[in-house]
Amino acid sequence: MSHCHYHALSSVRRWGGKAEDYIALHQWFDESKKILADPRHRALRHHAEGIFMLETVFGVTIRNSDERDIPVRLIGEQHVAEDLGRIPSFADWARLIQPMPWILRGNPAGSPGLS
C-alpha cells in the first residue's frame, strides 16, 4: 500500500472502528518518508523491531471508536506485511547495506567490536 489512509481502512476492516483510530500508528511507520522519499525509507521502521517500537510509542493496545481494545503490535504487523509481504528482521535490511570506506573508518581491517 502506498498511503497510510489505505492501511487505516484495512485496519477498520479487521478490527472495526474508524480510520482515525489507526491513522497515527500507520503514519508513524511512514514518517521516514520525510528523509528518504522512496521505498528504502522502510528500512528504518518496517521490521520486527520497528513493530515493537510502535508498541513502546503507542502502548500495548489502543481503544478504537467501537470501544474495542486492539493490540498495537497486530496493527504494526498488518502495516509491515501489507507493504512488504512479510515481516523482516532489522538484520534482513542491514544485510543489504553495502559497507563503504567511510562506514568502516575507525575499524582497522574490518575487525569486529571496534568503533
Coordinates of C-alpha atoms in Angstrom, one line a residue:
M1 CA 0.0 0.0 0.0
S2 CA 1.3 3.4 -0.7
H3 CA -0.6 5.6 1.7
C4 CA -1.4 5.5 5.4
H5 CA -5.1 6.1 4.7
Y6 CA -5.4 2.8 3.0
H7 CA -3.6 1.0 5.8
A8 CA -6.1 2.6 8.2
L9 CA -9.0 1.4 6.1
S10 CA -7.6 -2.1 6.2
S11 CA -7.3 -1.8 10.0
V12 CA -11.0 -0.8 10.1
R13 CA -11.9 -3.9 8.0
R14 CA -10.0 -6.1 10.5
W15 CA -10.9 -4.6 13.8
G16 CA -13.7 -2.2 13.3
G17 CA -13.8 1.4 14.4
K18 CA -12.9 4.3 12.2
A19 CA -9.8 5.1 10.1
E20 CA -9.0 7.9 12.5
D21 CA -8.5 5.3 15.2
Y22 CA -5.5 3.9 13.4
I23 CA -4.0 6.6 11.2
A24 CA -1.4 7.9 13.7
L25 CA 0.1 4.4 14.0
H26 CA 0.4 4.0 10.3
Q27 CA 1.8 7.5 9.9
W28 CA 4.5 6.6 12.5
F29 CA 5.7 3.8 10.2
D30 CA 5.9 6.1 7.2
E31 CA 7.4 9.2 8.9
S32 CA 10.8 8.2 7.5
K33 CA 9.5 9.3 4.0
K34 CA 10.5 12.8 5.3
I35 CA 14.1 11.9 4.9
L36 CA 14.0 9.4 2.0
A37 CA 11.0 9.6 -0.3
D38 CA 11.3 6.2 -1.9
P39 CA 10.7 2.6 -0.7
R40 CA 14.1 2.5 1.0
H41 CA 12.6 4.6 3.8
R42 CA 11.1 1.3 5.1
A43 CA 14.4 0.1 6.3
L44 CA 14.1 2.4 9.3
R45 CA 10.9 1.0 10.8
H46 CA 9.4 -1.7 8.6
H47 CA 10.8 -4.7 10.5
A48 CA 10.2 -6.8 13.7
E49 CA 11.9 -4.3 16.0
G50 CA 10.0 -1.4 14.4
I51 CA 6.8 -3.2 15.3
F52 CA 7.9 -3.4 19.0
M53 CA 9.0 0.3 18.9
L54 CA 5.4 1.1 17.7
E55 CA 4.2 -0.6 20.9
T56 CA 6.6 1.4 23.0
V57 CA 5.4 4.7 21.5
F58 CA 1.6 4.0 21.5
G59 CA 1.2 1.4 24.2
V60 CA 0.3 -2.2 24.2
T61 CA -3.3 -1.6 23.0
I62 CA -5.4 1.2 21.6
R63 CA -9.1 1.5 22.1
N64 CA -10.9 2.1 18.8
S65 CA -14.2 4.0 18.4
D66 CA -16.1 0.8 18.7
E67 CA -14.7 0.6 22.3
R68 CA -12.6 -2.5 21.4
D69 CA -9.0 -2.8 22.7
I70 CA -6.7 -3.7 19.8
P71 CA -3.1 -4.9 20.3
V72 CA -0.8 -2.3 18.7
R73 CA 1.6 -5.0 17.7
L74 CA -1.0 -6.6 15.5
I75 CA -1.6 -3.2 13.8
G76 CA 2.1 -2.9 13.2
E77 CA 2.3 -6.4 11.8
Q78 CA -0.6 -5.6 9.4
H79 CA 1.2 -2.5 8.2
V80 CA 4.6 -4.1 7.5
A81 CA 3.1 -7.3 6.0
E82 CA 0.9 -5.2 3.6
D83 CA 3.9 -3.2 2.4
L84 CA 6.4 -6.0 2.2
G85 CA 4.5 -9.3 2.1
R86 CA 6.3 -10.5 5.2
I87 CA 7.9 -9.1 8.4
P88 CA 11.6 -8.9 8.0
S89 CA 14.1 -8.5 10.8
F90 CA 16.4 -5.5 11.0
A91 CA 19.2 -7.9 10.1
D92 CA 17.4 -8.6 6.8
W93 CA 17.6 -4.9 6.0
A94 CA 21.2 -4.5 7.3
R95 CA 22.5 -7.3 5.0
L96 CA 21.5 -5.1 2.1
I97 CA 23.8 -2.2 3.2
Q98 CA 27.0 -2.1 1.1
P99 CA 29.8 -1.0 3.5
M100 CA 31.6 1.9 2.1
P101 CA 35.1 3.1 3.2
W102 CA 33.6 5.9 5.3
I103 CA 31.4 3.4 7.2
L104 CA 34.5 1.2 8.1
R105 CA 36.6 4.2 9.2
G106 CA 38.0 3.6 12.7
N107 CA 37.5 -0.1 12.3
P108 CA 41.0 -1.3 11.3
A109 CA 41.0 -4.3 8.9
G110 CA 37.2 -4.6 9.5
S111 CA 37.8 -6.1 12.9
P112 CA 34.5 -6.5 14.8
G113 CA 33.9 -4.8 18.0
L114 CA 36.0 -1.7 17.4
S115 CA 34.2 1.6 16.8

